[in-house]
Amino acid sequence: DTGVSQNPRHKITKRGQNVTFRCDPISEHNRLYWYRQTLGQGPEFLTYFQNEAQLEKSRLLSDRFSAERPKGSFSTLEIQRTEQGDSAMYLCASSLTPPTNSPLHFGNGTRLTVT
Amino acid sequence: ELKVEQNPLFLSMQEGKNYTIYCNYSTTSDRLYWYRQDPGKSLESLFVLLSNGAVKQEGRLMASLDTKARLSTLHITAAVHDLSATYFCAVDTSYNNNDMRFGAGTRLTVKP
């Protein structure tokens, strides 16, 4: 088990471009989460999946954001028409299905810079 | 809306000293987590607290949970430089959804 893997580690894009990030969770984890973290803040919840089903989306997740987990394994997070305010660290995490004592296991994140 | 508040947000300590970080939350929950984050790195789970009165200890860190007061503490004993990091508490708001909300973090610096 290599933990949660995220790609790319860094992404620099121009305003208005689309970007896509990938997350590979721990293989036996059914739950997959996306969070966003800005400098000096704690992670903010964006959305989560139970297997392939997206069960909740934060109101922070505007229409420009979409996440998928088509086969219940890896997930992608796409941001369309990026804005400078989208610059942040995007964290993926996975866990076993609740109820569980297991914490979230985080990947190293994708740092997005929109110029 | 659930609010998770940590204090202090910044903490500078001398090596060998003791200190406590506080985490208050605004809704009923008996599942609270502490994470550590080093600069440029992801979050590492430290403690999982699952019931009122729960106490967990690992090395120089001890975490406790008082669900009635909606308060968790992270106590640091005889701080060492390696403990310098940002510490986050997170509250799980639902048994079903496992929707975890994080505090803003406490940035700890331990000076020699």
Short mmCIF file of C-alpha atoms in Angstrom, two decimals:
data_model
loop_
_atom_site.label_atom_id
_atom_site.label_comp_id
_atom_site.label_asym_id
_atom_site.label_seq_id
_atom_site.Cartn_x
_atom_site.Cartn_y
_atom_site.Cartn_z
CA ASP A 1 0.00 0.00 0.00
CA THR A 2 1.60 3.22 -1.17
CA GLY A 3 -0.93 5.60 0.32
CA VAL A 4 -2.97 8.24 -1.47
CA SER A 5 -1.34 9.47 -4.65
CA GLN A 6 -2.10 12.76 -6.39
CA ASN A 7 -0.98 14.06 -9.76
CA PRO A 8 0.35 16.44 -10.77
CA ARG A 9 2.11 17.87 -7.72
CA HIS A 10 2.12 21.35 -9.19
CA LYS A 11 0.10 23.00 -11.92
CA ILE A 12 0.51 26.50 -13.27
CA THR A 13 -2.16 27.66 -15.67
CA LYS A 14 -3.43 30.84 -17.20
CA ARG A 15 -6.75 32.29 -16.21
CA GLY A 16 -9.55 30.85 -18.28
CA GLN A 17 -7.89 27.50 -18.94
CA ASN A 18 -9.24 24.17 -17.77
CA VAL A 19 -7.26 21.90 -15.45
CA THR A 20 -7.74 18.34 -14.28
CA PHE A 21 -6.23 16.66 -11.24
CA ARG A 22 -6.09 12.97 -10.47
CA CYS A 23 -6.26 11.12 -7.17
CA ASP A 24 -5.55 7.44 -6.56
CA PRO A 25 -6.81 6.45 -3.11
CA ILE A 26 -5.70 3.60 -0.88
CA SER A 27 -7.02 0.55 -2.67
CA GLU A 28 -9.34 -0.81 0.01
CA HIS A 29 -10.89 2.58 0.83
CA ASN A 30 -14.42 3.12 -0.43
CA ARG A 31 -14.58 6.76 0.55
CA LEU A 32 -12.74 9.46 -1.39
CA TYR A 33 -12.73 13.15 -0.51
CA TRP A 34 -11.57 16.36 -2.13
CA TYR A 35 -10.51 19.32 -0.03
CA ARG A 36 -9.07 22.72 -0.86
CA GLN A 37 -6.50 24.43 1.31
CA THR A 38 -5.32 28.02 1.01
CA LEU A 39 -2.30 29.47 2.75
CA GLY A 40 -2.75 29.70 6.50
CA GLN A 41 -6.09 27.93 6.50
CA GLY A 42 -7.35 24.49 7.27
CA PRO A 43 -8.62 22.22 4.52
CA GLU A 44 -12.12 23.08 3.24
CA PHE A 45 -14.40 20.26 2.24
CA LEU A 46 -15.37 20.20 -1.44
CA THR A 47 -16.98 16.84 -2.15
CA TYR A 48 -16.82 13.14 -1.41
CA PHE A 49 -17.59 9.81 -3.02
CA GLN A 50 -18.77 6.48 -1.70
CA ASN A 51 -17.42 4.12 -4.33
CA GLU A 52 -18.50 5.76 -7.62
CA ALA A 53 -21.39 7.75 -6.14
CA GLN A 54 -20.84 11.42 -5.36
CA LEU A 55 -22.78 11.86 -2.12
CA GLU A 56 -22.21 15.45 -1.14
CA LYS A 57 -20.92 18.65 -2.65
CA SER A 58 -20.03 21.78 -0.74
CA ARG A 59 -21.52 25.06 -1.85
CA LEU A 60 -17.89 26.08 -2.32
CA LEU A 61 -17.93 23.84 -5.36
CA SER A 62 -19.14 26.16 -8.08
CA ASP A 63 -20.47 25.00 -11.43
CA ARG A 64 -16.96 25.30 -12.83
CA PHE A 65 -15.84 22.41 -10.64
CA SER A 66 -16.68 18.81 -11.39
CA ALA A 67 -15.44 15.61 -9.83
CA GLU A 68 -15.80 12.05 -10.98
CA ARG A 69 -14.92 8.62 -9.73
CA PRO A 70 -16.12 6.49 -12.63
CA LYS A 71 -15.13 3.04 -11.47
CA GLY A 72 -14.99 3.63 -7.77
CA SER A 73 -11.21 3.69 -7.79
CA PHE A 74 -9.31 6.83 -8.90
CA SER A 75 -11.00 10.22 -9.02
CA THR A 76 -10.55 13.34 -11.11
CA LEU A 77 -11.29 16.93 -10.20
CA GLU A 78 -11.73 19.32 -13.11
CA ILE A 79 -11.85 23.08 -12.90
CA GLN A 80 -13.13 24.88 -15.97
CA ARG A 81 -12.38 28.49 -16.85
CA THR A 82 -9.96 28.86 -13.99
CA GLU A 83 -9.86 32.08 -11.99
CA GLN A 84 -7.08 33.50 -9.84
CA GLY A 85 -9.15 32.74 -6.78
CA ASP A 86 -8.88 29.05 -7.61
CA SER A 87 -5.19 29.12 -6.69
CA ALA A 88 -4.82 26.74 -3.76
CA MET A 89 -3.64 23.31 -2.71
CA TYR A 90 -6.14 20.64 -3.68
CA LEU A 91 -6.02 17.69 -1.34
CA CYS A 92 -7.45 14.26 -1.86
CA ALA A 93 -8.11 11.89 1.01
CA SER A 94 -9.57 8.42 1.39
CA SER A 95 -10.97 6.35 4.20
CA LEU A 96 -12.87 3.22 4.99
CA THR A 97 -16.65 3.46 4.98
CA PRO A 98 -18.11 4.79 8.25
CA PRO A 99 -18.79 3.95 10.94
CA THR A 100 -15.08 3.56 11.36
CA ASN A 101 -12.36 4.65 13.70
CA SER A 102 -10.14 5.35 10.74
CA PRO A 103 -9.04 8.92 10.08
CA LEU A 104 -8.76 10.36 6.61
CA HIS A 105 -5.56 9.51 4.78
CA PHE A 106 -4.38 12.46 2.74
CA GLY A 107 -2.31 12.63 -0.40
CA ASN A 108 0.44 15.19 -0.91
CA GLY A 109 -1.86 17.47 -2.82
CA THR A 110 -1.81 19.32 -6.12
CA ARG A 111 -0.78 22.95 -5.87
CA LEU A 112 -2.60 25.04 -8.44
CA THR A 113 -1.39 28.50 -9.44
CA VAL A 114 -3.60 30.51 -11.78
CA THR A 115 -1.80 33.46 -13.40
CA GLU B 1 -23.24 25.89 10.30
CA LEU B 2 -20.51 24.01 12.12
CA LYS B 3 -17.62 26.14 13.29
CA VAL B 4 -14.31 24.74 14.48
CA GLU B 5 -12.09 27.24 16.23
CA GLN B 6 -8.54 26.71 17.34
CA ASN B 7 -6.42 28.86 19.56
CA PRO B 8 -3.87 30.06 19.54
CA LEU B 9 -3.33 30.33 15.79
CA PHE B 10 0.38 30.96 16.27
CA LEU B 11 2.51 29.59 19.08
CA SER B 12 6.20 30.09 19.68
CA MET B 13 7.66 27.96 22.44
CA GLN B 14 11.01 27.34 23.98
CA GLU B 15 12.30 23.80 23.99
CA GLY B 16 11.45 22.01 27.20
CA LYS B 17 8.30 24.01 27.91
CA ASN B 18 4.71 22.79 28.11
CA TYR B 19 1.70 24.25 26.34
CA THR B 20 -1.87 23.45 25.34
CA ILE B 21 -3.68 24.05 22.06
CA TYR B 22 -7.46 24.37 22.25
CA CYS B 23 -10.11 23.30 19.75
CA ASN B 24 -13.73 24.40 20.22
CA TYR B 25 -16.56 23.32 17.97
CA SER B 26 -20.13 24.47 17.67
CA THR B 27 -22.22 21.36 17.14
CA THR B 28 -22.70 18.00 18.78
CA SER B 29 -20.07 15.51 17.78
CA ASP B 30 -18.10 12.82 19.53
CA ARG B 31 -15.59 12.21 16.80
CA LEU B 32 -12.62 14.50 16.73
CA TYR B 33 -9.28 14.17 15.00
CA TRP B 34 -5.92 15.85 15.31
CA TYR B 35 -3.61 16.16 12.32
CA ARG B 36 -0.11 17.48 11.84
CA GLN B 37 1.10 19.26 8.71
CA ASP B 38 4.72 20.10 7.95
CA PRO B 39 5.42 22.94 5.49
CA GLY B 40 4.73 21.87 1.94
CA LYS B 41 3.55 18.47 3.05
CA SER B 42 0.18 16.81 3.46
CA LEU B 43 -1.68 16.09 6.67
CA GLU B 44 -0.67 13.26 8.94
CA SER B 45 -3.16 11.78 11.38
CA LEU B 46 -2.10 12.04 15.02
CA PHE B 47 -5.10 11.12 17.16
CA VAL B 48 -8.66 9.89 16.79
CA LEU B 49 -10.92 10.72 19.74
CA LEU B 50 -14.25 8.93 19.69
CA SER B 51 -16.01 9.52 22.98
CA ASN B 52 -16.43 11.93 25.84
CA GLY B 53 -13.43 11.78 28.13
CA ALA B 54 -11.21 10.11 25.55
CA VAL B 55 -7.51 10.69 26.09
CA LYS B 56 -4.76 9.60 23.74
CA GLN B 57 -1.02 10.04 24.15
CA GLU B 58 1.86 9.63 21.74
CA GLY B 59 5.29 10.74 22.84
CA ARG B 60 5.20 14.36 23.96
CA LEU B 61 1.65 14.93 22.69
CA MET B 62 -1.56 14.18 24.53
CA ALA B 63 -5.05 14.83 23.21
CA SER B 64 -8.32 14.84 25.11
CA LEU B 65 -11.99 15.32 24.29
CA ASP B 66 -14.83 16.82 26.32
CA THR B 67 -17.96 16.46 24.22
CA LYS B 68 -20.15 18.28 26.72
CA ALA B 69 -17.97 21.35 26.55
CA ARG B 70 -17.38 20.77 22.82
CA LEU B 71 -13.69 21.13 23.50
CA SER B 72 -10.58 19.18 22.64
CA THR B 73 -7.08 19.95 23.82
CA LEU B 74 -3.67 19.01 22.48
CA HIS B 75 -1.09 19.22 25.23
CA ILE B 76 2.60 19.45 24.46
CA THR B 77 5.04 18.31 27.11
CA ALA B 78 8.70 19.33 27.13
CA ALA B 79 8.60 20.59 23.55
CA VAL B 80 11.39 19.75 21.13
CA HIS B 81 12.23 21.35 17.79
CA ASP B 82 10.88 18.37 15.82
CA LEU B 83 7.38 19.24 16.99
CA SER B 84 7.44 22.45 14.94
CA ALA B 85 4.53 22.11 12.49
CA THR B 86 0.92 23.20 12.01
CA TYR B 87 -1.62 21.25 14.02
CA PHE B 88 -5.24 20.95 12.91
CA CYS B 89 -8.23 19.63 14.75
CA ALA B 90 -11.14 18.30 12.71
CA VAL B 91 -14.67 17.43 13.74
CA ASP B 92 -16.71 14.72 12.12
CA THR B 93 -20.26 16.03 11.86
CA SER B 94 -22.09 12.89 10.93
CA TYR B 95 -21.79 9.19 11.52
CA ASN B 96 -23.06 8.54 8.04
CA ASN B 97 -21.41 11.17 5.98
CA ASN B 98 -18.09 11.37 7.72
CA ASP B 99 -17.94 14.97 6.67
CA MET B 100 -14.91 16.31 8.43
CA ARG B 101 -14.54 20.04 9.13
CA PHE B 102 -11.18 21.49 10.01
CA GLY B 103 -10.04 24.32 12.23
CA ALA B 104 -7.72 26.99 10.87
CA GLY B 105 -4.70 25.34 12.44
CA THR B 106 -2.14 26.25 15.09
CA ARG B 107 1.29 27.02 13.72
CA LEU B 108 3.77 25.85 16.32
CA THR B 109 7.40 26.92 16.36
CA VAL B 110 9.71 25.40 18.96
CA LYS B 111 12.89 27.37 19.50
CA PRO B 112 16.10 26.03 20.99
#
